[in-house]
């Protein structure tokens, strides 16, 4: 469906962003890919085991969760007040295997990252690769000076990925739903020691022109 993404990118440069590494590609999802992601969200145990549902702060495992995911994804395409959110579909071998987000934080030079991998695809190191690929875009191409993320206190898998990418804990605070969370941050220097070789990033200049204050 690249022709669809190319047509969208001509009008909405966010869709021209692409990060690739060793057969894994991150690109803003078309609606076709969003439906594939929604199918993963709708499947019981599709993202996390049912007994671990507290690991995520949105519901999964039924049609209502899939609809909520689609609604949230469509909202991410419109960023108010000069901020921006970029959602990515994770595509490997032509299959959609997860979702990630890179967003500009309220603090100057800071970005926020999040991601999830389909449960059937977990355990292969995809989470770490995706995070490092996002940081390549953020630190090298968007000139970010700090990246932040968060995870539930008992989400050992997510916290392990963050630590392996150079993140360190900054503070603890409850999520809006009351879930105790650990907040973490990483700087370019800490990330660079773990940087992946061969990451390819495309579409940055049109995206930056579209989100810069002067273009509005």
mmCIF file with all atom_site columns, C-alpha atoms in Angstrom:
data_model
loop_
_atom_site.group_PDB
_atom_site.id
_atom_site.type_symbol
_atom_site.label_atom_id
_atom_site.label_alt_id
_atom_site.label_comp_id
_atom_site.label_asym_id
_atom_site.label_entity_id
_atom_site.label_seq_id
_atom_site.pdbx_PDB_ins_code
_atom_site.Cartn_x
_atom_site.Cartn_y
_atom_site.Cartn_z
_atom_site.occupancy
_atom_site.B_iso_or_equiv
_atom_site.pdbx_formal_charge
_atom_site.auth_seq_id
_atom_site.auth_comp_id
_atom_site.auth_asym_id
_atom_site.auth_atom_id
_atom_site.pdbx_PDB_model_num
ATOM 1   C CA . UNK A 1 1   ? 0.000   0.000   0.000  1.00 0.00 ? 1   UNK A CA 1
ATOM 2   C CA . UNK A 1 2   ? 2.961   2.368   -0.498 1.00 0.00 ? 2   UNK A CA 1
ATOM 3   C CA . UNK A 1 3   ? 1.092   4.312   -3.174 1.00 0.00 ? 3   UNK A CA 1
ATOM 4   C CA . UNK A 1 4   ? -1.550  5.191   -0.575 1.00 0.00 ? 4   UNK A CA 1
ATOM 5   C CA . UNK A 1 5   ? 1.108   6.401   1.868  1.00 0.00 ? 5   UNK A CA 1
ATOM 6   C CA . UNK A 1 6   ? 2.834   8.412   -0.868 1.00 0.00 ? 6   UNK A CA 1
ATOM 7   C CA . UNK A 1 7   ? -0.419  10.101  -1.836 1.00 0.00 ? 7   UNK A CA 1
ATOM 8   C CA . UNK A 1 8   ? -1.137  10.912  1.805  1.00 0.00 ? 8   UNK A CA 1
ATOM 9   C CA . UNK A 1 9   ? 2.397   12.246  2.333  1.00 0.00 ? 9   UNK A CA 1
ATOM 10  C CA . UNK A 1 10  ? 1.960   14.697  -0.543 1.00 0.00 ? 10  UNK A CA 1
ATOM 11  C CA . UNK A 1 11  ? -0.821  16.381  1.445  1.00 0.00 ? 11  UNK A CA 1
ATOM 12  C CA . UNK A 1 12  ? 0.147   15.489  5.012  1.00 0.00 ? 12  UNK A CA 1
ATOM 13  C CA . UNK A 1 13  ? 3.960   15.144  5.353  1.00 0.00 ? 13  UNK A CA 1
ATOM 14  C CA . UNK A 1 14  ? 3.729   13.098  8.550  1.00 0.00 ? 14  UNK A CA 1
ATOM 15  C CA . UNK A 1 15  ? 2.966   10.107  6.314  1.00 0.00 ? 15  UNK A CA 1
ATOM 16  C CA . UNK A 1 16  ? 6.297   10.525  4.555  1.00 0.00 ? 16  UNK A CA 1
ATOM 17  C CA . UNK A 1 17  ? 8.291   9.655   7.678  1.00 0.00 ? 17  UNK A CA 1
ATOM 18  C CA . UNK A 1 18  ? 9.922   6.231   7.539  1.00 0.00 ? 18  UNK A CA 1
ATOM 19  C CA . UNK A 1 19  ? 12.480  4.487   9.741  1.00 0.00 ? 19  UNK A CA 1
ATOM 20  C CA . UNK A 1 20  ? 13.963  1.195   8.556  1.00 0.00 ? 20  UNK A CA 1
ATOM 21  C CA . UNK A 1 21  ? 16.456  -1.261  9.989  1.00 0.00 ? 21  UNK A CA 1
ATOM 22  C CA . UNK A 1 22  ? 17.262  -4.844  8.960  1.00 0.00 ? 22  UNK A CA 1
ATOM 23  C CA . UNK A 1 23  ? 13.829  -5.746  7.619  1.00 0.00 ? 23  UNK A CA 1
ATOM 24  C CA . UNK A 1 24  ? 11.823  -3.803  10.195 1.00 0.00 ? 24  UNK A CA 1
ATOM 25  C CA . UNK A 1 25  ? 10.033  -0.624  9.062  1.00 0.00 ? 25  UNK A CA 1
ATOM 26  C CA . UNK A 1 26  ? 8.269   2.077   11.062 1.00 0.00 ? 26  UNK A CA 1
ATOM 27  C CA . UNK A 1 27  ? 5.869   4.334   9.158  1.00 0.00 ? 27  UNK A CA 1
ATOM 28  C CA . UNK A 1 28  ? 2.670   6.214   10.075 1.00 0.00 ? 28  UNK A CA 1
ATOM 29  C CA . UNK A 1 29  ? -0.177  3.750   9.563  1.00 0.00 ? 29  UNK A CA 1
ATOM 30  C CA . UNK A 1 30  ? -2.711  4.006   6.786  1.00 0.00 ? 30  UNK A CA 1
ATOM 31  C CA . UNK A 1 31  ? -6.264  3.065   7.692  1.00 0.00 ? 31  UNK A CA 1
ATOM 32  C CA . UNK A 1 32  ? -5.655  -0.411  6.269  1.00 0.00 ? 32  UNK A CA 1
ATOM 33  C CA . UNK A 1 33  ? -2.782  -0.887  8.706  1.00 0.00 ? 33  UNK A CA 1
ATOM 34  C CA . UNK A 1 34  ? -4.825  0.608   11.538 1.00 0.00 ? 34  UNK A CA 1
ATOM 35  C CA . UNK A 1 35  ? -7.424  -2.094  10.945 1.00 0.00 ? 35  UNK A CA 1
ATOM 36  C CA . UNK A 1 36  ? -4.689  -4.735  11.208 1.00 0.00 ? 36  UNK A CA 1
ATOM 37  C CA . UNK A 1 37  ? -3.518  -3.186  14.473 1.00 0.00 ? 37  UNK A CA 1
ATOM 38  C CA . UNK A 1 38  ? -7.093  -2.974  15.754 1.00 0.00 ? 38  UNK A CA 1
ATOM 39  C CA . UNK A 1 39  ? -7.492  -6.698  15.068 1.00 0.00 ? 39  UNK A CA 1
ATOM 40  C CA . UNK A 1 40  ? -4.498  -7.368  17.325 1.00 0.00 ? 40  UNK A CA 1
ATOM 41  C CA . UNK A 1 41  ? -5.976  -5.145  20.039 1.00 0.00 ? 41  UNK A CA 1
ATOM 42  C CA . UNK A 1 42  ? -9.369  -6.879  19.740 1.00 0.00 ? 42  UNK A CA 1
ATOM 43  C CA . UNK A 1 43  ? -7.889  -10.360 20.190 1.00 0.00 ? 43  UNK A CA 1
ATOM 44  C CA . UNK A 1 44  ? -7.921  -11.612 23.814 1.00 0.00 ? 44  UNK A CA 1
ATOM 45  C CA . UNK A 1 45  ? -4.263  -11.787 24.796 1.00 0.00 ? 45  UNK A CA 1
ATOM 46  C CA . UNK A 1 46  ? -3.282  -10.070 21.555 1.00 0.00 ? 46  UNK A CA 1
ATOM 47  C CA . UNK A 1 47  ? -1.011  -7.559  23.281 1.00 0.00 ? 47  UNK A CA 1
ATOM 48  C CA . UNK A 1 48  ? -0.624  -8.821  26.854 1.00 0.00 ? 48  UNK A CA 1
ATOM 49  C CA . UNK A 1 49  ? -1.807  -11.895 28.705 1.00 0.00 ? 49  UNK A CA 1
ATOM 50  C CA . UNK A 1 50  ? -5.313  -11.406 30.176 1.00 0.00 ? 50  UNK A CA 1
ATOM 51  C CA . UNK A 1 51  ? -3.986  -11.541 33.733 1.00 0.00 ? 51  UNK A CA 1
ATOM 52  C CA . UNK A 1 52  ? -1.508  -8.781  32.867 1.00 0.00 ? 52  UNK A CA 1
ATOM 53  C CA . UNK A 1 53  ? -4.027  -6.292  31.484 1.00 0.00 ? 53  UNK A CA 1
ATOM 54  C CA . UNK A 1 54  ? -2.881  -3.708  34.031 1.00 0.00 ? 54  UNK A CA 1
ATOM 55  C CA . UNK A 1 55  ? 0.402   -3.468  32.125 1.00 0.00 ? 55  UNK A CA 1
ATOM 56  C CA . UNK A 1 56  ? -1.260  -1.101  29.670 1.00 0.00 ? 56  UNK A CA 1
ATOM 57  C CA . UNK A 1 57  ? -3.390  1.933   30.345 1.00 0.00 ? 57  UNK A CA 1
ATOM 58  C CA . UNK A 1 58  ? -5.881  1.220   27.569 1.00 0.00 ? 58  UNK A CA 1
ATOM 59  C CA . UNK A 1 59  ? -8.180  -1.785  27.318 1.00 0.00 ? 59  UNK A CA 1
ATOM 60  C CA . UNK A 1 60  ? -7.497  -4.670  24.972 1.00 0.00 ? 60  UNK A CA 1
ATOM 61  C CA . UNK A 1 61  ? -9.128  -7.961  24.132 1.00 0.00 ? 61  UNK A CA 1
ATOM 62  C CA . UNK A 1 62  ? -12.522 -7.020  22.665 1.00 0.00 ? 62  UNK A CA 1
ATOM 63  C CA . UNK A 1 63  ? -14.298 -4.967  19.987 1.00 0.00 ? 63  UNK A CA 1
ATOM 64  C CA . UNK A 1 64  ? -14.751 -1.979  22.302 1.00 0.00 ? 64  UNK A CA 1
ATOM 65  C CA . UNK A 1 65  ? -10.998 -1.844  22.816 1.00 0.00 ? 65  UNK A CA 1
ATOM 66  C CA . UNK A 1 66  ? -10.418 -1.985  19.065 1.00 0.00 ? 66  UNK A CA 1
ATOM 67  C CA . UNK A 1 67  ? -12.822 0.911   18.497 1.00 0.00 ? 67  UNK A CA 1
ATOM 68  C CA . UNK A 1 68  ? -11.123 2.935   21.243 1.00 0.00 ? 68  UNK A CA 1
ATOM 69  C CA . UNK A 1 69  ? -7.747  2.241   19.643 1.00 0.00 ? 69  UNK A CA 1
ATOM 70  C CA . UNK A 1 70  ? -8.996  3.442   16.250 1.00 0.00 ? 70  UNK A CA 1
ATOM 71  C CA . UNK A 1 71  ? -10.529 6.582   17.724 1.00 0.00 ? 71  UNK A CA 1
ATOM 72  C CA . UNK A 1 72  ? -7.311  7.422   19.552 1.00 0.00 ? 72  UNK A CA 1
ATOM 73  C CA . UNK A 1 73  ? -5.240  6.732   16.439 1.00 0.00 ? 73  UNK A CA 1
ATOM 74  C CA . UNK A 1 74  ? -7.351  9.072   14.321 1.00 0.00 ? 74  UNK A CA 1
ATOM 75  C CA . UNK A 1 75  ? -7.030  11.771  16.990 1.00 0.00 ? 75  UNK A CA 1
ATOM 76  C CA . UNK A 1 76  ? -3.231  11.497  16.858 1.00 0.00 ? 76  UNK A CA 1
ATOM 77  C CA . UNK A 1 77  ? -3.302  12.748  13.288 1.00 0.00 ? 77  UNK A CA 1
ATOM 78  C CA . UNK A 1 78  ? -4.417  16.191  14.478 1.00 0.00 ? 78  UNK A CA 1
ATOM 79  C CA . UNK A 1 79  ? -2.002  17.879  16.885 1.00 0.00 ? 79  UNK A CA 1
ATOM 80  C CA . UNK A 1 80  ? -3.308  21.072  18.544 1.00 0.00 ? 80  UNK A CA 1
ATOM 81  C CA . UNK A 1 81  ? -1.314  24.064  19.702 1.00 0.00 ? 81  UNK A CA 1
ATOM 82  C CA . UNK A 1 82  ? 1.827   23.485  17.642 1.00 0.00 ? 82  UNK A CA 1
ATOM 83  C CA . UNK A 1 83  ? 2.581   20.133  19.287 1.00 0.00 ? 83  UNK A CA 1
ATOM 84  C CA . UNK A 1 84  ? 2.889   16.946  17.272 1.00 0.00 ? 84  UNK A CA 1
ATOM 85  C CA . UNK A 1 85  ? 2.290   13.227  17.693 1.00 0.00 ? 85  UNK A CA 1
ATOM 86  C CA . UNK A 1 86  ? 3.541   10.708  15.157 1.00 0.00 ? 86  UNK A CA 1
ATOM 87  C CA . UNK A 1 87  ? 2.099   7.182   15.337 1.00 0.00 ? 87  UNK A CA 1
ATOM 88  C CA . UNK A 1 88  ? 3.969   4.376   13.585 1.00 0.00 ? 88  UNK A CA 1
ATOM 89  C CA . UNK A 1 89  ? 2.943   0.943   12.377 1.00 0.00 ? 89  UNK A CA 1
ATOM 90  C CA . UNK A 1 90  ? 5.702   -1.622  12.887 1.00 0.00 ? 90  UNK A CA 1
ATOM 91  C CA . UNK A 1 91  ? 5.941   -3.715  9.732  1.00 0.00 ? 91  UNK A CA 1
ATOM 92  C CA . UNK A 1 92  ? 8.153   -6.785  9.340  1.00 0.00 ? 92  UNK A CA 1
ATOM 93  C CA . UNK A 1 93  ? 8.035   -9.035  6.308  1.00 0.00 ? 93  UNK A CA 1
ATOM 94  C CA . UNK A 1 94  ? 4.854   -7.354  5.120  1.00 0.00 ? 94  UNK A CA 1
ATOM 95  C CA . UNK A 1 95  ? 3.093   -8.025  8.447  1.00 0.00 ? 95  UNK A CA 1
ATOM 96  C CA . UNK A 1 96  ? 2.013   -5.410  10.962 1.00 0.00 ? 96  UNK A CA 1
ATOM 97  C CA . UNK A 1 97  ? 3.496   -6.514  14.298 1.00 0.00 ? 97  UNK A CA 1
ATOM 98  C CA . UNK A 1 98  ? 2.981   -3.528  16.602 1.00 0.00 ? 98  UNK A CA 1
ATOM 99  C CA . UNK A 1 99  ? 2.561   0.186   17.132 1.00 0.00 ? 99  UNK A CA 1
ATOM 100 C CA . UNK A 1 100 ? 4.749   3.042   18.365 1.00 0.00 ? 100 UNK A CA 1
ATOM 101 C CA . UNK A 1 101 ? 4.428   6.764   18.989 1.00 0.00 ? 101 UNK A CA 1
ATOM 102 C CA . UNK A 1 102 ? 6.889   9.638   19.006 1.00 0.00 ? 102 UNK A CA 1
ATOM 103 C CA . UNK A 1 103 ? 5.589   12.977  20.317 1.00 0.00 ? 103 UNK A CA 1
ATOM 104 C CA . UNK A 1 104 ? 6.960   16.385  21.141 1.00 0.00 ? 104 UNK A CA 1
ATOM 105 C CA . UNK A 1 105 ? 6.842   17.011  24.880 1.00 0.00 ? 105 UNK A CA 1
ATOM 106 C CA . UNK A 1 106 ? 5.905   20.287  26.551 1.00 0.00 ? 106 UNK A CA 1
ATOM 107 C CA . UNK A 1 107 ? 9.536   20.784  27.583 1.00 0.00 ? 107 UNK A CA 1
ATOM 108 C CA . UNK A 1 108 ? 11.852  22.303  24.929 1.00 0.00 ? 108 UNK A CA 1
ATOM 109 C CA . UNK A 1 109 ? 13.958  19.694  23.150 1.00 0.00 ? 109 UNK A CA 1
ATOM 110 C CA . UNK A 1 110 ? 12.121  16.784  24.779 1.00 0.00 ? 110 UNK A CA 1
ATOM 111 C CA . UNK A 1 111 ? 10.231  13.961  23.071 1.00 0.00 ? 111 UNK A CA 1
ATOM 112 C CA . UNK A 1 112 ? 8.083   11.160  24.435 1.00 0.00 ? 112 UNK A CA 1
ATOM 113 C CA . UNK A 1 113 ? 8.082   7.569   23.186 1.00 0.00 ? 113 UNK A CA 1
ATOM 114 C CA . UNK A 1 114 ? 5.718   4.636   23.591 1.00 0.00 ? 114 UNK A CA 1
ATOM 115 C CA . UNK A 1 115 ? 5.247   1.322   21.833 1.00 0.00 ? 115 UNK A CA 1
ATOM 116 C CA . UNK A 1 116 ? 3.607   -2.076  22.000 1.00 0.00 ? 116 UNK A CA 1
ATOM 117 C CA . UNK A 1 117 ? 4.359   -5.346  20.208 1.00 0.00 ? 117 UNK A CA 1
ATOM 118 C CA . UNK A 1 118 ? 1.818   -8.027  19.351 1.00 0.00 ? 118 UNK A CA 1
ATOM 119 C CA . UNK A 1 119 ? 2.126   -10.734 21.996 1.00 0.00 ? 119 UNK A CA 1
ATOM 120 C CA . UNK A 1 120 ? 2.803   -13.395 19.349 1.00 0.00 ? 120 UNK A CA 1
ATOM 121 C CA . UNK A 1 121 ? 5.851   -11.392 18.237 1.00 0.00 ? 121 UNK A CA 1
ATOM 122 C CA . UNK A 1 122 ? 7.303   -10.651 21.661 1.00 0.00 ? 122 UNK A CA 1
ATOM 123 C CA . UNK A 1 123 ? 10.546  -12.152 22.932 1.00 0.00 ? 123 UNK A CA 1
ATOM 124 C CA . UNK A 1 124 ? 12.554  -11.470 19.752 1.00 0.00 ? 124 UNK A CA 1
ATOM 125 C CA . UNK A 1 125 ? 14.073  -8.141  20.725 1.00 0.00 ? 125 UNK A CA 1
ATOM 126 C CA . UNK A 1 126 ? 11.673  -6.052  18.642 1.00 0.00 ? 126 UNK A CA 1
ATOM 127 C CA . UNK A 1 127 ? 10.841  -3.737  21.538 1.00 0.00 ? 127 UNK A CA 1
ATOM 128 C CA . UNK A 1 128 ? 14.465  -2.674  21.956 1.00 0.00 ? 128 UNK A CA 1
ATOM 129 C CA . UNK A 1 129 ? 15.007  -2.230  18.219 1.00 0.00 ? 129 UNK A CA 1
ATOM 130 C CA . UNK A 1 130 ? 11.877  -0.115  17.832 1.00 0.00 ? 130 UNK A CA 1
ATOM 131 C CA . UNK A 1 131 ? 12.852  2.160   20.709 1.00 0.00 ? 131 UNK A CA 1
ATOM 132 C CA . UNK A 1 132 ? 16.382  2.653   19.369 1.00 0.00 ? 132 UNK A CA 1
ATOM 133 C CA . UNK A 1 133 ? 14.999  3.384   15.902 1.00 0.00 ? 133 UNK A CA 1
ATOM 134 C CA . UNK A 1 134 ? 12.667  6.042   17.328 1.00 0.00 ? 134 UNK A CA 1
ATOM 135 C CA . UNK A 1 135 ? 15.580  7.577   19.203 1.00 0.00 ? 135 UNK A CA 1
ATOM 136 C CA . UNK A 1 136 ? 17.611  7.689   15.989 1.00 0.00 ? 136 UNK A CA 1
ATOM 137 C CA . UNK A 1 137 ? 14.877  9.825   14.432 1.00 0.00 ? 137 UNK A CA 1
ATOM 138 C CA . UNK A 1 138 ? 14.546  11.963  17.560 1.00 0.00 ? 138 UNK A CA 1
ATOM 139 C CA . UNK A 1 139 ? 18.199  12.634  18.384 1.00 0.00 ? 139 UNK A CA 1
ATOM 140 C CA . UNK A 1 140 ? 19.844  12.657  14.965 1.00 0.00 ? 140 UNK A CA 1
ATOM 141 C CA . UNK A 1 141 ? 17.141  14.103  12.728 1.00 0.00 ? 141 UNK A CA 1
ATOM 142 C CA . UNK A 1 142 ? 14.814  16.100  15.004 1.00 0.00 ? 142 UNK A CA 1
ATOM 143 C CA . UNK A 1 143 ? 17.572  17.471  17.267 1.00 0.00 ? 143 UNK A CA 1
ATOM 144 C CA . UNK A 1 144 ? 15.894  16.334  20.487 1.00 0.00 ? 144 UNK A CA 1
ATOM 145 C CA . UNK A 1 145 ? 18.013  16.643  23.626 1.00 0.00 ? 145 UNK A CA 1
ATOM 146 C CA . UNK A 1 146 ? 16.051  14.260  25.864 1.00 0.00 ? 146 UNK A CA 1
ATOM 147 C CA . UNK A 1 147 ? 13.544  11.431  25.437 1.00 0.00 ? 147 UNK A CA 1
ATOM 148 C CA . UNK A 1 148 ? 11.125  10.310  28.142 1.00 0.00 ? 148 UNK A CA 1
ATOM 149 C CA . UNK A 1 149 ? 8.838   7.353   28.641 1.00 0.00 ? 149 UNK A CA 1
ATOM 150 C CA . UNK A 1 150 ? 6.923   5.605   31.420 1.00 0.00 ? 150 UNK A CA 1
ATOM 151 C CA . UNK A 1 151 ? 5.703   2.158   32.410 1.00 0.00 ? 151 UNK A CA 1
ATOM 152 C CA . UNK A 1 152 ? 3.680   0.569   35.171 1.00 0.00 ? 152 UNK A CA 1
ATOM 153 C CA . UNK A 1 153 ? 5.855   -0.316  38.167 1.00 0.00 ? 153 UNK A CA 1
ATOM 154 C CA . UNK A 1 154 ? 5.303   -4.040  37.600 1.00 0.00 ? 154 UNK A CA 1
ATOM 155 C CA . UNK A 1 155 ? 5.803   -3.961  33.821 1.00 0.00 ? 155 UNK A CA 1
ATOM 156 C CA . UNK A 1 156 ? 9.214   -5.590  33.992 1.00 0.00 ? 156 UNK A CA 1
ATOM 157 C CA . UNK A 1 157 ? 9.450   -6.189  30.236 1.00 0.00 ? 157 UNK A CA 1
ATOM 158 C CA . UNK A 1 158 ? 8.944   -2.540  29.302 1.00 0.00 ? 158 UNK A CA 1
ATOM 159 C CA . UNK A 1 159 ? 11.281  -1.307  32.017 1.00 0.00 ? 159 UNK A CA 1
ATOM 160 C CA . UNK A 1 160 ? 13.937  -3.783  30.870 1.00 0.00 ? 160 UNK A CA 1
ATOM 161 C CA . UNK A 1 161 ? 13.716  -2.446  27.314 1.00 0.00 ? 161 UNK A CA 1
ATOM 162 C CA . UNK A 1 162 ? 14.065  1.127   28.568 1.00 0.00 ? 162 UNK A CA 1
ATOM 163 C CA . UNK A 1 163 ? 17.120  0.318   30.664 1.00 0.00 ? 163 UNK A CA 1
ATOM 164 C CA . UNK A 1 164 ? 18.760  -1.540  27.760 1.00 0.00 ? 164 UNK A CA 1
ATOM 165 C CA . UNK A 1 165 ? 18.290  1.583   25.617 1.00 0.00 ? 165 UNK A CA 1
ATOM 166 C CA . UNK A 1 166 ? 20.014  3.803   28.195 1.00 0.00 ? 166 UNK A CA 1
ATOM 167 C CA . UNK A 1 167 ? 16.980  5.233   29.994 1.00 0.00 ? 167 UNK A CA 1
ATOM 168 C CA . UNK A 1 168 ? 17.233  5.926   33.720 1.00 0.00 ? 168 UNK A CA 1
ATOM 169 C CA . UNK A 1 169 ? 14.467  6.479   36.246 1.00 0.00 ? 169 UNK A CA 1
ATOM 170 C CA . UNK A 1 170 ? 13.601  10.112  36.979 1.00 0.00 ? 170 UNK A CA 1
ATOM 171 C CA . UNK A 1 171 ? 10.585  9.808   39.296 1.00 0.00 ? 171 UNK A CA 1
ATOM 172 C CA . UNK A 1 172 ? 7.474   7.823   40.163 1.00 0.00 ? 172 UNK A CA 1
ATOM 173 C CA . UNK A 1 173 ? 3.894   9.043   39.870 1.00 0.00 ? 173 UNK A CA 1
ATOM 174 C CA . UNK A 1 174 ? 0.468   7.470   39.314 1.00 0.00 ? 174 UNK A CA 1
ATOM 175 C CA . UNK A 1 175 ? -1.067  7.421   35.857 1.00 0.00 ? 175 UNK A CA 1
ATOM 176 C CA . UNK A 1 176 ? -4.437  9.148   35.370 1.00 0.00 ? 176 UNK A CA 1
ATOM 177 C CA . UNK A 1 177 ? -6.150  5.805   35.975 1.00 0.00 ? 177 UNK A CA 1
ATOM 178 C CA . UNK A 1 178 ? -4.271  5.353   39.264 1.00 0.00 ? 178 UNK A CA 1
ATOM 179 C CA . UNK A 1 179 ? -1.740  2.809   38.015 1.00 0.00 ? 179 UNK A CA 1
ATOM 180 C CA . UNK A 1 180 ? 1.648   3.405   39.759 1.00 0.00 ? 180 UNK A CA 1
ATOM 181 C CA . UNK A 1 181 ? 4.153   4.318   37.059 1.00 0.00 ? 181 UNK A CA 1
ATOM 182 C CA . UNK A 1 182 ? 7.907   4.733   36.742 1.00 0.00 ? 182 UNK A CA 1
ATOM 183 C CA . UNK A 1 183 ? 9.065   7.626   34.559 1.00 0.00 ? 183 UNK A CA 1
ATOM 184 C CA . UNK A 1 184 ? 12.393  7.391   32.746 1.00 0.00 ? 184 UNK A CA 1
ATOM 185 C CA . UNK A 1 185 ? 14.582  9.532   30.485 1.00 0.00 ? 185 UNK A CA 1
ATOM 186 C CA . UNK A 1 186 ? 17.548  9.120   28.132 1.00 0.00 ? 186 UNK A CA 1
ATOM 187 C CA . UNK A 1 187 ? 19.959  11.639  26.601 1.00 0.00 ? 187 UNK A CA 1
ATOM 188 C CA . UNK A 1 188 ? 21.732  11.443  23.227 1.00 0.00 ? 188 UNK A CA 1
ATOM 189 C CA . UNK A 1 189 ? 25.012  10.520  24.900 1.00 0.00 ? 189 UNK A CA 1
ATOM 190 C CA . UNK A 1 190 ? 23.545  7.500   26.700 1.00 0.00 ? 190 UNK A CA 1
ATOM 191 C CA . UNK A 1 191 ? 21.662  6.399   23.585 1.00 0.00 ? 191 UNK A CA 1
ATOM 192 C CA . UNK A 1 192 ? 24.634  6.771   21.249 1.00 0.00 ? 192 UNK A CA 1
ATOM 193 C CA . UNK A 1 193 ? 26.535  3.977   23.000 1.00 0.00 ? 193 UNK A CA 1
ATOM 194 C CA . UNK A 1 194 ? 23.661  1.640   22.080 1.00 0.00 ? 194 UNK A CA 1
ATOM 195 C CA . UNK A 1 195 ? 22.831  3.040   18.653 1.00 0.00 ? 195 UNK A CA 1
ATOM 196 C CA . UNK A 1 196 ? 21.911  0.546   15.927 1.00 0.00 ? 196 UNK A CA 1
ATOM 197 C CA . UNK A 1 197 ? 24.047  0.462   12.786 1.00 0.00 ? 197 UNK A CA 1
ATOM 198 C CA . UNK A 1 198 ? 22.308  0.898   9.458  1.00 0.00 ? 198 UNK A CA 1
ATOM 199 C CA . UNK A 1 199 ? 19.144  2.775   10.479 1.00 0.00 ? 199 UNK A CA 1
ATOM 200 C CA . UNK A 1 200 ? 17.619  4.593   7.485  1.00 0.00 ? 200 UNK A CA 1
ATOM 201 C CA . UNK A 1 201 ? 15.372  7.613   8.086  1.00 0.00 ? 201 UNK A CA 1
ATOM 202 C CA . UNK A 1 202 ? 13.351  9.318   5.343  1.00 0.00 ? 202 UNK A CA 1
ATOM 203 C CA . UNK A 1 203 ? 10.882  12.180  5.049  1.00 0.00 ? 203 UNK A CA 1
ATOM 204 C CA . UNK A 1 204 ? 12.253  14.400  7.808  1.00 0.00 ? 204 UNK A CA 1
ATOM 205 C CA . UNK A 1 205 ? 12.552  17.715  5.974  1.00 0.00 ? 205 UNK A CA 1
ATOM 206 C CA . UNK A 1 206 ? 8.922   17.918  4.737  1.00 0.00 ? 206 UNK A CA 1
ATOM 207 C CA . UNK A 1 207 ? 7.716   16.878  8.188  1.00 0.00 ? 207 UNK A CA 1
ATOM 208 C CA . UNK A 1 208 ? 9.776   19.557  9.954  1.00 0.00 ? 208 UNK A CA 1
ATOM 209 C CA . UNK A 1 209 ? 8.564   22.190  7.491  1.00 0.00 ? 209 UNK A CA 1
ATOM 210 C CA . UNK A 1 210 ? 4.965   21.175  8.181  1.00 0.00 ? 210 UNK A CA 1
ATOM 211 C CA . UNK A 1 211 ? 5.234   21.332  11.989 1.00 0.00 ? 211 UNK A CA 1
ATOM 212 C CA . UNK A 1 212 ? 7.431   24.408  12.286 1.00 0.00 ? 212 UNK A CA 1
ATOM 213 C CA . UNK A 1 213 ? 5.691   27.554  13.620 1.00 0.00 ? 213 UNK A CA 1
ATOM 214 C CA . UNK A 1 214 ? 6.593   29.480  10.465 1.00 0.00 ? 214 UNK A CA 1
ATOM 215 C CA . UNK A 1 215 ? 4.586   27.048  8.344  1.00 0.00 ? 215 UNK A CA 1
ATOM 216 C CA . UNK A 1 216 ? 1.353   27.642  10.248 1.00 0.00 ? 216 UNK A CA 1
#
